[in-house]
């Protein structure tokens, strides 16, 4: 089955271009300006610069361009070239042409660096806008370089890391992009803050497209902790299911977790069928309950779904004897001849009837048997305890699951047990 990505990085990249342009020529020193050293500007270049200034203020761009062209020819030193670039940026801003503004900003940065006139505050602003212009032009290599410089200079722009990560991803550097996002997410978490939900979502999209399951699990569990929305839960679990190619009992347990988290109704009807097919021969009550939930959610229609119709028809007659068998099965599970598999079967049977406390007792018994699959039993124990209301016990059980695909399911289940999904 295929999933359509819902993840997006930034809704808009609007640029307040006025923030880029210097308000006053650097050589026209203000009375209260003492920090920046005076620029050395030759007398020959002052006249065309003054003409350019007058023309820009009058919005006479042809005249401004002519004066700037003359000034550019006269500019011999890095400082003079930098001042011309400042006026060039003001003229580009007045033109309203973003391509021209981008080119002018490039020149301002290059000449400012050459003249040693850019401090970190200026770099953080100029490279930030340069990075945005490059990103909008789909020049992702340039965007990556510029945004990296802006961040290194101390940029506090909220979206700088997110856009940098997206540029890295589009450059084919998925691992680096995820590291960029994870760095800022971790920093915000350490400060008691949550990064925007879109950042986590974009990271999840990068990891899934890059086929990086470990990174996907790390960023999505953090996402679900910060934003426990049902749609986020659905996407995280079912994209992981697809990435990992789950099958057998592990796949069934992911479906059980998705049902416990209340996100099955957001999924495709095939997931209900997959669930029912996995349990109807052993646990007919669980199969019928799941299919009835799918029907109630509008996901299944017995008249058009042959699997739904046939599984219910086959399972319904078994429900009464199945339920009647529980007391004897529980007694046998607690008896001396019980094996790991027989106890687990009984525990799963009871779980399917939603007697989570009794199921938890039996999963604990199963863990004492020779050959016990500790990861599987502890995961199901944690799932049962959480639904029985014992969050601490659920966490303790899930903490014991440390290897394989069950460890991934346990990491999701621990988040769910502590922070149930919201609508």
mmCIF file of C-alpha atoms in Angstrom:
data_model
loop_
_atom_site.group_PDB
_atom_site.id
_atom_site.type_symbol
_atom_site.label_atom_id
_atom_site.label_comp_id
_atom_site.label_asym_id
_atom_site.label_seq_id
_atom_site.Cartn_x
_atom_site.Cartn_y
_atom_site.Cartn_z
ATOM 1 C CA UNK A 1 0.000 0.000 0.000
ATOM 2 C CA UNK A 2 1.116 3.562 -0.623
ATOM 3 C CA UNK A 3 0.961 6.571 1.625
ATOM 4 C CA UNK A 4 0.620 10.125 0.450
ATOM 5 C CA UNK A 5 2.934 12.398 2.388
ATOM 6 C CA UNK A 6 1.188 15.055 4.457
ATOM 7 C CA UNK A 7 4.381 16.621 5.713
ATOM 8 C CA UNK A 8 5.283 20.199 4.784
ATOM 9 C CA UNK A 9 8.174 22.346 5.916
ATOM 10 C CA UNK A 10 7.218 26.022 5.787
ATOM 11 C CA UNK A 11 3.878 27.405 4.682
ATOM 12 C CA UNK A 12 5.356 30.587 3.215
ATOM 13 C CA UNK A 13 8.713 32.255 2.734
ATOM 14 C CA UNK A 14 7.707 35.899 2.575
ATOM 15 C CA UNK A 15 10.676 38.263 2.826
ATOM 16 C CA UNK A 16 10.553 41.721 4.389
ATOM 17 C CA UNK A 17 13.162 43.112 2.037
ATOM 18 C CA UNK A 18 13.377 46.439 3.831
ATOM 19 C CA UNK A 19 15.188 44.697 6.649
ATOM 20 C CA UNK A 20 18.042 43.845 4.304
ATOM 21 C CA UNK A 21 18.895 47.282 3.033
ATOM 22 C CA UNK A 22 21.143 49.642 4.987
ATOM 23 C CA UNK A 23 19.241 52.773 5.860
ATOM 24 C CA UNK A 24 22.163 55.187 5.498
ATOM 25 C CA UNK A 25 25.316 55.006 3.363
ATOM 26 C CA UNK A 26 28.150 53.674 5.457
ATOM 27 C CA UNK A 27 30.387 56.670 4.715
ATOM 28 C CA UNK A 28 27.782 59.208 5.892
ATOM 29 C CA UNK A 29 28.708 58.855 9.511
ATOM 30 C CA UNK A 30 26.030 59.609 12.102
ATOM 31 C CA UNK A 31 26.817 61.762 15.069
ATOM 32 C CA UNK A 32 26.042 58.955 17.518
ATOM 33 C CA UNK A 33 27.819 56.275 15.513
ATOM 34 C CA UNK A 34 31.069 55.301 17.129
ATOM 35 C CA UNK A 35 31.354 51.526 16.745
ATOM 36 C CA UNK A 36 32.086 51.174 13.014
ATOM 37 C CA UNK A 37 35.345 52.542 11.618
ATOM 38 C CA UNK A 38 34.955 55.305 9.028
ATOM 39 C CA UNK A 39 35.181 54.148 5.438
ATOM 40 C CA UNK A 40 37.732 55.810 3.198
ATOM 41 C CA UNK A 41 35.893 57.120 0.155
ATOM 42 C CA UNK A 42 37.655 59.027 -2.612
ATOM 43 C CA UNK A 43 36.402 62.422 -3.737
ATOM 44 C CA UNK A 44 35.832 61.266 -7.311
ATOM 45 C CA UNK A 45 33.182 58.744 -6.353
ATOM 46 C CA UNK A 46 31.175 61.023 -4.072
ATOM 47 C CA UNK A 47 29.419 62.919 -6.859
ATOM 48 C CA UNK A 48 27.856 59.904 -8.665
ATOM 49 C CA UNK A 49 26.902 58.381 -5.302
ATOM 50 C CA UNK A 50 25.121 61.575 -4.294
ATOM 51 C CA UNK A 51 23.317 61.579 -7.643
ATOM 52 C CA UNK A 52 22.327 57.936 -7.146
ATOM 53 C CA UNK A 53 21.027 58.728 -3.674
ATOM 54 C CA UNK A 54 18.874 61.601 -4.956
ATOM 55 C CA UNK A 55 17.539 59.486 -7.818
ATOM 56 C CA UNK A 56 16.683 56.536 -5.546
ATOM 57 C CA UNK A 57 14.757 58.804 -3.180
ATOM 58 C CA UNK A 58 12.892 60.258 -6.162
ATOM 59 C CA UNK A 59 12.266 56.698 -7.436
ATOM 60 C CA UNK A 60 13.959 57.625 -10.697
ATOM 61 C CA UNK A 61 15.556 54.252 -11.258
ATOM 62 C CA UNK A 62 17.045 54.882 -14.726
ATOM 63 C CA UNK A 63 18.907 57.899 -13.338
ATOM 64 C CA UNK A 64 19.955 55.908 -10.278
ATOM 65 C CA UNK A 65 21.261 53.082 -12.433
ATOM 66 C CA UNK A 66 23.258 55.476 -14.603
ATOM 67 C CA UNK A 67 24.840 57.119 -11.570
ATOM 68 C CA UNK A 68 25.607 53.747 -9.973
ATOM 69 C CA UNK A 69 27.212 52.488 -13.179
ATOM 70 C CA UNK A 70 29.519 55.521 -13.137
ATOM 71 C CA UNK A 71 30.276 55.035 -9.440
ATOM 72 C CA UNK A 72 31.054 51.379 -10.007
ATOM 73 C CA UNK A 73 33.629 52.285 -12.662
ATOM 74 C CA UNK A 74 35.266 54.736 -10.277
ATOM 75 C CA UNK A 75 35.299 52.386 -7.276
ATOM 76 C CA UNK A 76 38.850 51.169 -6.813
ATOM 77 C CA UNK A 77 39.116 50.064 -3.197
ATOM 78 C CA UNK A 78 37.109 47.365 -1.355
ATOM 79 C CA UNK A 79 35.507 50.104 0.790
ATOM 80 C CA UNK A 80 34.356 52.072 -2.246
ATOM 81 C CA UNK A 81 32.987 48.931 -3.874
ATOM 82 C CA UNK A 82 31.110 48.133 -0.688
ATOM 83 C CA UNK A 83 29.500 51.587 -0.564
ATOM 84 C CA UNK A 84 28.431 51.294 -4.211
ATOM 85 C CA UNK A 85 26.921 47.896 -3.390
ATOM 86 C CA UNK A 86 24.947 49.468 -0.535
ATOM 87 C CA UNK A 87 23.386 51.990 -2.886
ATOM 88 C CA UNK A 88 22.856 49.246 -5.426
ATOM 89 C CA UNK A 89 20.863 47.298 -2.864
ATOM 90 C CA UNK A 90 18.717 50.356 -2.100
ATOM 91 C CA UNK A 91 18.033 50.811 -5.813
ATOM 92 C CA UNK A 92 17.151 47.134 -6.196
ATOM 93 C CA UNK A 93 14.784 47.376 -3.261
ATOM 94 C CA UNK A 94 13.105 50.422 -4.806
ATOM 95 C CA UNK A 95 12.662 48.484 -8.067
ATOM 96 C CA UNK A 96 10.568 45.769 -6.416
ATOM 97 C CA UNK A 97 12.381 43.181 -8.565
ATOM 98 C CA UNK A 98 13.358 40.247 -6.343
ATOM 99 C CA UNK A 99 15.832 38.799 -8.848
ATOM 100 C CA UNK A 100 17.592 42.157 -8.952
ATOM 101 C CA UNK A 101 17.440 42.427 -5.179
ATOM 102 C CA UNK A 102 18.995 38.974 -4.841
ATOM 103 C CA UNK A 103 21.860 39.907 -7.149
ATOM 104 C CA UNK A 104 22.398 43.198 -5.314
ATOM 105 C CA UNK A 105 22.454 41.410 -1.974
ATOM 106 C CA UNK A 106 25.070 38.973 -3.290
ATOM 107 C CA UNK A 107 27.233 41.926 -4.290
ATOM 108 C CA UNK A 108 26.751 43.653 -0.945
ATOM 109 C CA UNK A 109 27.831 40.520 0.915
ATOM 110 C CA UNK A 110 30.851 39.905 -1.318
ATOM 111 C CA UNK A 111 32.076 43.487 -1.127
ATOM 112 C CA UNK A 112 31.279 43.789 2.566
ATOM 113 C CA UNK A 113 33.352 40.700 3.338
ATOM 114 C CA UNK A 114 36.198 41.951 1.134
ATOM 115 C CA UNK A 115 36.148 45.322 2.898
ATOM 116 C CA UNK A 116 35.946 43.642 6.316
ATOM 117 C CA UNK A 117 32.820 45.621 7.074
ATOM 118 C CA UNK A 118 30.370 42.851 8.077
ATOM 119 C CA UNK A 119 30.045 41.997 11.743
ATOM 120 C CA UNK A 120 28.147 38.920 12.892
ATOM 121 C CA UNK A 121 24.900 40.843 13.315
ATOM 122 C CA UNK A 122 25.040 41.956 9.675
ATOM 123 C CA UNK A 123 26.078 38.487 8.511
ATOM 124 C CA UNK A 124 23.207 36.827 10.356
ATOM 125 C CA UNK A 125 20.739 39.093 8.538
ATOM 126 C CA UNK A 126 22.316 39.267 5.094
ATOM 127 C CA UNK A 127 23.070 35.558 4.780
ATOM 128 C CA UNK A 128 19.589 34.738 6.088
ATOM 129 C CA UNK A 129 17.953 36.685 3.264
ATOM 130 C CA UNK A 130 20.485 35.435 0.739
ATOM 131 C CA UNK A 131 19.626 31.899 1.796
ATOM 132 C CA UNK A 132 15.904 32.552 1.364
ATOM 133 C CA UNK A 133 16.383 34.055 -2.094
ATOM 134 C CA UNK A 134 18.478 31.074 -3.132
ATOM 135 C CA UNK A 135 15.915 28.648 -1.697
ATOM 136 C CA UNK A 136 13.093 30.351 -3.587
ATOM 137 C CA UNK A 137 15.173 30.153 -6.755
ATOM 138 C CA UNK A 138 15.729 26.439 -6.075
ATOM 139 C CA UNK A 139 19.476 26.950 -5.823
ATOM 140 C CA UNK A 140 19.670 24.631 -2.846
ATOM 141 C CA UNK A 141 23.451 24.375 -2.693
ATOM 142 C CA UNK A 142 23.710 28.147 -2.336
ATOM 143 C CA UNK A 143 20.805 28.185 0.134
ATOM 144 C CA UNK A 144 22.561 25.602 2.283
ATOM 145 C CA UNK A 145 25.816 27.560 2.301
ATOM 146 C CA UNK A 146 24.147 30.886 3.044
ATOM 147 C CA UNK A 147 21.878 29.621 5.793
ATOM 148 C CA UNK A 148 24.789 27.809 7.413
ATOM 149 C CA UNK A 149 26.663 31.115 7.477
ATOM 150 C CA UNK A 150 23.634 32.929 8.929
ATOM 151 C CA UNK A 151 23.297 30.375 11.720
ATOM 152 C CA UNK A 152 27.035 30.419 12.419
ATOM 153 C CA UNK A 153 26.787 34.208 12.759
ATOM 154 C CA UNK A 154 24.044 33.837 15.371
ATOM 155 C CA UNK A 155 20.813 34.148 13.378
ATOM 156 C CA UNK A 156 17.741 33.926 15.606
ATOM 157 C CA UNK A 157 15.293 33.505 12.721
ATOM 158 C CA UNK A 158 12.784 30.855 13.747
ATOM 159 C CA UNK A 159 12.798 29.095 10.369
ATOM 160 C CA UNK A 160 16.532 29.189 9.647
ATOM 161 C CA UNK A 161 17.214 25.604 10.729
ATOM 162 C CA UNK A 162 14.077 24.276 9.070
ATOM 163 C CA UNK A 163 14.848 25.866 5.703
ATOM 164 C CA UNK A 164 18.491 24.793 5.977
ATOM 165 C CA UNK A 165 17.384 21.220 6.628
ATOM 166 C CA UNK A 166 15.065 21.286 3.638
ATOM 167 C CA UNK A 167 17.831 22.673 1.416
ATOM 168 C CA UNK A 168 20.167 19.923 2.603
ATOM 169 C CA UNK A 169 17.500 17.335 1.912
ATOM 170 C CA UNK A 170 16.946 18.669 -1.599
ATOM 171 C CA UNK A 171 20.705 18.509 -2.108
ATOM 172 C CA UNK A 172 20.515 14.787 -1.385
ATOM 173 C CA UNK A 173 22.001 15.166 2.103
ATOM 174 C CA UNK A 174 19.197 13.484 4.034
ATOM 175 C CA UNK A 175 21.337 12.404 6.979
ATOM 176 C CA UNK A 176 22.745 15.925 7.399
ATOM 177 C CA UNK A 177 19.273 17.428 7.051
ATOM 178 C CA UNK A 178 17.889 15.214 9.789
ATOM 179 C CA UNK A 179 20.855 16.039 12.021
ATOM 180 C CA UNK A 180 20.149 19.764 11.503
ATOM 181 C CA UNK A 181 16.507 19.369 12.485
ATOM 182 C CA UNK A 182 17.298 17.067 15.386
ATOM 183 C CA UNK A 183 19.865 19.535 16.722
ATOM 184 C CA UNK A 184 17.385 22.368 17.038
ATOM 185 C CA UNK A 185 14.600 20.068 18.259
ATOM 186 C CA UNK A 186 16.882 18.757 21.007
ATOM 187 C CA UNK A 187 17.987 22.273 21.921
ATOM 188 C CA UNK A 188 14.404 23.449 22.224
ATOM 189 C CA UNK A 189 13.473 20.372 24.255
ATOM 190 C CA UNK A 190 16.355 21.082 26.640
ATOM 191 C CA UNK A 191 14.934 24.581 27.070
ATOM 192 C CA UNK A 192 11.472 23.182 27.794
ATOM 193 C CA UNK A 193 10.103 24.210 24.399
ATOM 194 C CA UNK A 194 8.678 22.346 21.436
ATOM 195 C CA UNK A 195 9.782 23.010 17.878
ATOM 196 C CA UNK A 196 6.966 23.721 15.391
ATOM 197 C CA UNK A 197 5.040 20.587 14.484
ATOM 198 C CA UNK A 198 5.931 21.076 10.825
ATOM 199 C CA UNK A 199 9.623 20.594 11.609
ATOM 200 C CA UNK A 200 9.018 17.167 13.089
ATOM 201 C CA UNK A 201 6.729 16.297 10.209
ATOM 202 C CA UNK A 202 9.270 17.378 7.626
ATOM 203 C CA UNK A 203 11.942 15.352 9.397
ATOM 204 C CA UNK A 204 9.672 12.311 9.358
ATOM 205 C CA UNK A 205 9.110 12.779 5.647
ATOM 206 C CA UNK A 206 12.855 13.060 4.994
ATOM 207 C CA UNK A 207 13.604 9.924 7.002
ATOM 208 C CA UNK A 208 10.875 7.895 5.329
ATOM 209 C CA UNK A 209 11.910 8.953 1.832
ATOM 210 C CA UNK A 210 15.536 8.293 2.707
ATOM 211 C CA UNK A 211 14.659 4.855 4.084
ATOM 212 C CA UNK A 212 16.204 5.682 7.465
ATOM 213 C CA UNK A 213 14.006 3.877 9.991
ATOM 214 C CA UNK A 214 16.113 4.672 13.065
ATOM 215 C CA UNK A 215 15.991 8.401 12.385
ATOM 216 C CA UNK A 216 12.296 8.120 11.525
ATOM 217 C CA UNK A 217 11.485 6.518 14.872
ATOM 218 C CA UNK A 218 13.583 9.026 16.818
ATOM 219 C CA UNK A 219 11.983 12.084 15.297
ATOM 220 C CA UNK A 220 8.420 10.739 15.272
ATOM 221 C CA UNK A 221 8.469 9.635 18.914
ATOM 222 C CA UNK A 222 9.660 13.155 19.781
ATOM 223 C CA UNK A 223 6.893 14.549 17.538
ATOM 224 C CA UNK A 224 4.215 12.467 19.237
ATOM 225 C CA UNK A 225 5.441 13.532 22.664
ATOM 226 C CA UNK A 226 5.217 17.203 21.685
ATOM 227 C CA UNK A 227 2.143 16.978 19.445
ATOM 228 C CA UNK A 228 0.081 13.871 20.336
ATOM 229 C CA UNK A 229 -2.459 14.422 17.577
ATOM 230 C CA UNK A 230 -4.216 11.336 16.245
ATOM 231 C CA UNK A 231 -3.277 12.079 12.648
ATOM 232 C CA UNK A 232 0.385 12.311 13.646
ATOM 233 C CA UNK A 233 0.028 8.977 15.423
ATOM 234 C CA UNK A 234 -1.587 7.341 12.442
ATOM 235 C CA UNK A 235 1.047 8.585 10.019
ATOM 236 C CA UNK A 236 3.964 7.645 12.267
ATOM 237 C CA UNK A 237 2.780 4.098 12.969
ATOM 238 C CA UNK A 238 1.660 3.193 9.490
ATOM 239 C CA UNK A 239 4.602 4.744 7.675
ATOM 240 C CA UNK A 240 6.903 2.853 10.031
ATOM 241 C CA UNK A 241 4.911 -0.312 9.299
ATOM 242 C CA UNK A 242 5.536 0.198 5.600
ATOM 243 C CA UNK A 243 9.212 1.114 6.028
ATOM 244 C CA UNK A 244 9.972 -1.896 8.228
ATOM 245 C CA UNK A 245 7.926 -4.343 6.144
ATOM 246 C CA UNK A 246 6.362 -5.791 9.295
ATOM 247 C CA UNK A 247 4.654 -9.155 9.207
ATOM 248 C CA UNK A 248 3.364 -11.848 11.551
ATOM 249 C CA UNK A 249 2.993 -11.178 15.268
ATOM 250 C CA UNK A 250 4.944 -7.904 15.217
ATOM 251 C CA UNK A 251 2.621 -6.516 12.553
ATOM 252 C CA UNK A 252 -0.398 -7.655 14.549
ATOM 253 C CA UNK A 253 0.940 -5.917 17.635
ATOM 254 C CA UNK A 254 1.428 -2.664 15.721
ATOM 255 C CA UNK A 255 -2.199 -2.916 14.638
ATOM 256 C CA UNK A 256 -3.200 -3.576 18.241
ATOM 257 C CA UNK A 257 -1.282 -0.485 19.328
ATOM 258 C CA UNK A 258 -2.935 1.627 16.633
ATOM 259 C CA UNK A 259 -6.332 0.383 17.797
ATOM 260 C CA UNK A 260 -5.519 1.092 21.443
ATOM 261 C CA UNK A 261 -4.378 4.588 20.450
ATOM 262 C CA UNK A 262 -7.675 5.146 18.620
ATOM 263 C CA UNK A 263 -6.122 5.806 15.215
ATOM 264 C CA UNK A 264 -7.382 2.835 13.197
ATOM 265 C CA UNK A 265 -10.414 4.878 12.031
ATOM 266 C CA UNK A 266 -7.982 7.229 10.248
ATOM 267 C CA UNK A 267 -6.418 4.394 8.271
ATOM 268 C CA UNK A 268 -7.384 2.524 5.130
ATOM 269 C CA UNK A 269 -10.001 -0.221 5.276
ATOM 270 C CA UNK A 270 -7.291 -2.723 4.370
ATOM 271 C CA UNK A 271 -5.758 -2.284 7.817
ATOM 272 C CA UNK A 272 -8.962 -3.474 9.474
ATOM 273 C CA UNK A 273 -8.962 -6.475 7.157
ATOM 274 C CA UNK A 274 -5.280 -7.181 7.865
ATOM 275 C CA UNK A 275 -6.023 -7.105 11.588
ATOM 276 C CA UNK A 276 -9.028 -9.405 11.314
ATOM 277 C CA UNK A 277 -7.214 -11.878 9.071
ATOM 278 C CA UNK A 278 -4.396 -12.103 11.623
ATOM 279 C CA UNK A 279 -6.674 -13.099 14.509
ATOM 280 C CA UNK A 280 -9.960 -14.627 13.333
ATOM 281 C CA UNK A 281 -8.800 -18.253 13.353
ATOM 282 C CA UNK A 282 -7.440 -18.042 16.925
ATOM 283 C CA UNK A 283 -9.384 -15.176 18.466
ATOM 284 C CA UNK A 284 -12.742 -14.811 16.692
ATOM 285 C CA UNK A 285 -14.099 -12.298 19.199
ATOM 286 C CA UNK A 286 -11.222 -9.887 18.570
ATOM 287 C CA UNK A 287 -11.748 -10.226 14.812
ATOM 288 C CA UNK A 288 -15.474 -9.524 15.009
ATOM 289 C CA UNK A 289 -14.944 -6.561 17.347
ATOM 290 C CA UNK A 290 -12.359 -5.004 15.036
ATOM 291 C CA UNK A 291 -14.533 -5.430 11.957
ATOM 292 C CA UNK A 292 -17.572 -4.005 13.741
ATOM 293 C CA UNK A 293 -15.488 -0.990 14.728
ATOM 294 C CA UNK A 294 -14.505 -0.577 11.069
ATOM 295 C CA UNK A 295 -18.156 -0.748 10.035
ATOM 296 C CA UNK A 296 -19.126 1.823 12.691
ATOM 297 C CA UNK A 297 -16.314 4.103 11.519
ATOM 298 C CA UNK A 298 -17.572 3.926 7.955
ATOM 299 C CA UNK A 299 -14.431 2.152 6.766
ATOM 300 C CA UNK A 300 -16.008 -1.218 6.021
ATOM 301 C CA UNK A 301 -19.231 -2.230 4.321
ATOM 302 C CA UNK A 302 -20.155 -5.942 4.540
ATOM 303 C CA UNK A 303 -22.184 -5.692 1.354
ATOM 304 C CA UNK A 304 -19.135 -4.645 -0.670
ATOM 305 C CA UNK A 305 -16.284 -6.188 1.344
ATOM 306 C CA UNK A 306 -16.135 -9.950 0.885
ATOM 307 C CA UNK A 307 -13.466 -10.356 3.582
ATOM 308 C CA UNK A 308 -15.572 -8.483 6.117
ATOM 309 C CA UNK A 309 -18.659 -10.491 5.287
ATOM 310 C CA UNK A 310 -16.939 -13.874 5.326
ATOM 311 C CA UNK A 311 -14.840 -13.354 8.471
ATOM 312 C CA UNK A 312 -17.901 -12.247 10.451
ATOM 313 C CA UNK A 313 -19.926 -15.186 9.114
ATOM 314 C CA UNK A 314 -17.186 -17.663 10.056
ATOM 315 C CA UNK A 315 -16.429 -16.113 13.444
ATOM 316 C CA UNK A 316 -19.871 -15.288 14.802
ATOM 317 C CA UNK A 317 -20.880 -18.911 15.565
ATOM 318 C CA UNK A 318 -17.635 -19.418 17.489
ATOM 319 C CA UNK A 319 -18.114 -16.557 19.935
ATOM 320 C CA UNK A 320 -20.231 -18.322 22.565
ATOM 321 C CA UNK A 321 -18.031 -21.448 22.883
ATOM 322 C CA UNK A 322 -14.931 -19.268 22.664
ATOM 323 C CA UNK A 323 -16.026 -17.170 25.633
ATOM 324 C CA UNK A 324 -17.120 -20.247 27.560
ATOM 325 C CA UNK A 325 -13.633 -21.715 27.182
ATOM 326 C CA UNK A 326 -11.906 -18.882 29.021
ATOM 327 C CA UNK A 327 -12.145 -20.131 32.648
ATOM 328 C CA UNK A 328 -10.664 -23.544 31.806
ATOM 329 C CA UNK A 329 -7.983 -21.946 29.627
ATOM 330 C CA UNK A 330 -6.955 -19.599 32.445
ATOM 331 C CA UNK A 331 -6.765 -22.502 34.893
ATOM 332 C CA UNK A 332 -4.588 -24.481 32.471
ATOM 333 C CA UNK A 333 -2.357 -21.454 31.864
ATOM 334 C CA UNK A 334 -1.639 -21.314 35.565
ATOM 335 C CA UNK A 335 -1.005 -25.052 35.748
ATOM 336 C CA UNK A 336 2.297 -26.925 35.767
ATOM 337 C CA UNK A 337 2.014 -28.173 32.180
ATOM 338 C CA UNK A 338 1.562 -24.752 30.633
ATOM 339 C CA UNK A 339 4.175 -23.586 28.113
ATOM 340 C CA UNK A 340 5.105 -20.133 26.951
ATOM 341 C CA UNK A 341 3.033 -20.499 23.809
ATOM 342 C CA UNK A 342 -0.027 -21.908 25.562
ATOM 343 C CA UNK A 343 -0.014 -19.165 28.190
ATOM 344 C CA UNK A 344 0.428 -16.470 25.554
ATOM 345 C CA UNK A 345 -2.488 -17.875 23.578
ATOM 346 C CA UNK A 346 -4.706 -17.666 26.634
ATOM 347 C CA UNK A 347 -3.464 -14.191 27.495
ATOM 348 C CA UNK A 348 -4.192 -13.019 23.948
ATOM 349 C CA UNK A 349 -7.639 -14.599 24.123
ATOM 350 C CA UNK A 350 -8.430 -12.682 27.297
ATOM 351 C CA UNK A 351 -6.919 -9.506 25.841
ATOM 352 C CA UNK A 352 -9.299 -9.813 22.891
ATOM 353 C CA UNK A 353 -12.225 -9.677 25.335
ATOM 354 C CA UNK A 354 -10.743 -6.451 26.796
ATOM 355 C CA UNK A 355 -10.072 -7.947 30.224
ATOM 356 C CA UNK A 356 -6.743 -6.166 30.296
ATOM 357 C CA UNK A 357 -5.937 -6.730 33.961
ATOM 358 C CA UNK A 358 -6.399 -10.514 33.639
ATOM 359 C CA UNK A 359 -4.455 -10.525 30.363
ATOM 360 C CA UNK A 360 -1.592 -8.716 32.121
ATOM 361 C CA UNK A 361 -1.488 -11.384 34.837
ATOM 362 C CA UNK A 362 -1.187 -14.075 32.203
ATOM 363 C CA UNK A 363 1.528 -12.239 30.242
ATOM 364 C CA UNK A 364 3.512 -12.141 33.488
ATOM 365 C CA UNK A 365 3.068 -15.893 33.850
ATOM 366 C CA UNK A 366 4.231 -16.390 30.262
ATOM 367 C CA UNK A 367 7.437 -14.504 31.016
ATOM 368 C CA UNK A 368 8.357 -17.164 33.614
ATOM 369 C CA UNK A 369 8.189 -20.028 31.140
ATOM 370 C CA UNK A 370 11.225 -21.605 29.445
ATOM 371 C CA UNK A 371 11.882 -20.217 25.977
ATOM 372 C CA UNK A 372 9.831 -17.097 26.612
ATOM 373 C CA UNK A 373 10.060 -14.364 23.976
ATOM 374 C CA UNK A 374 10.693 -11.574 26.470
ATOM 375 C CA UNK A 375 10.347 -8.772 23.930
ATOM 376 C CA UNK A 376 6.968 -9.979 22.704
ATOM 377 C CA UNK A 377 5.569 -10.789 26.148
ATOM 378 C CA UNK A 378 6.747 -7.553 27.732
ATOM 379 C CA UNK A 379 5.337 -5.510 24.870
ATOM 380 C CA UNK A 380 1.930 -7.135 25.198
ATOM 381 C CA UNK A 381 2.145 -6.841 28.973
ATOM 382 C CA UNK A 382 2.810 -3.108 28.645
ATOM 383 C CA UNK A 383 -0.086 -2.725 26.205
ATOM 384 C CA UNK A 384 -2.450 -4.523 28.574
ATOM 385 C CA UNK A 385 -1.306 -2.671 31.695
ATOM 386 C CA UNK A 386 -1.670 0.714 30.016
ATOM 387 C CA UNK A 387 -5.251 -0.100 29.039
ATOM 388 C CA UNK A 388 -5.901 -1.370 32.559
ATOM 389 C CA UNK A 389 -4.838 2.029 33.877
ATOM 390 C CA UNK A 390 -1.425 1.067 35.266
ATOM 391 C CA UNK A 391 0.841 3.561 33.480
ATOM 392 C CA UNK A 392 3.818 2.979 35.743
ATOM 393 C CA UNK A 393 3.593 -0.778 35.301
ATOM 394 C CA UNK A 394 3.200 -0.356 31.553
ATOM 395 C CA UNK A 395 6.347 1.760 31.351
ATOM 396 C CA UNK A 396 8.301 -0.720 33.468
ATOM 397 C CA UNK A 397 7.304 -3.570 31.147
ATOM 398 C CA UNK A 398 7.980 -1.613 27.969
ATOM 399 C CA UNK A 399 11.375 -0.526 29.288
ATOM 400 C CA UNK A 400 12.384 -4.199 29.176
ATOM 401 C CA UNK A 401 11.916 -4.296 25.395
ATOM 402 C CA UNK A 402 15.258 -3.182 23.993
ATOM 403 C CA UNK A 403 15.940 -5.063 20.747
ATOM 404 C CA UNK A 404 14.394 -5.640 17.332
ATOM 405 C CA UNK A 405 11.127 -4.343 15.933
ATOM 406 C CA UNK A 406 9.428 -4.821 19.291
ATOM 407 C CA UNK A 407 11.800 -2.219 20.751
ATOM 408 C CA UNK A 408 10.473 0.262 18.195
ATOM 409 C CA UNK A 409 6.865 -0.609 19.030
ATOM 410 C CA UNK A 410 7.713 -0.240 22.708
ATOM 411 C CA UNK A 411 9.160 3.231 22.137
ATOM 412 C CA UNK A 412 5.886 4.298 20.534
ATOM 413 C CA UNK A 413 3.816 2.529 23.184
ATOM 414 C CA UNK A 414 5.645 4.326 26.012
ATOM 415 C CA UNK A 415 4.760 7.669 24.481
ATOM 416 C CA UNK A 416 1.146 6.566 24.022
ATOM 417 C CA UNK A 417 0.846 5.255 27.597
ATOM 418 C CA UNK A 418 2.101 8.549 29.063
ATOM 419 C CA UNK A 419 0.532 10.944 26.547
ATOM 420 C CA UNK A 420 -2.648 9.547 24.955
ATOM 421 C CA UNK A 421 -3.445 10.931 21.482
ATOM 422 C CA UNK A 422 -5.755 13.891 21.148
ATOM 423 C CA UNK A 423 -8.202 14.482 18.363
#
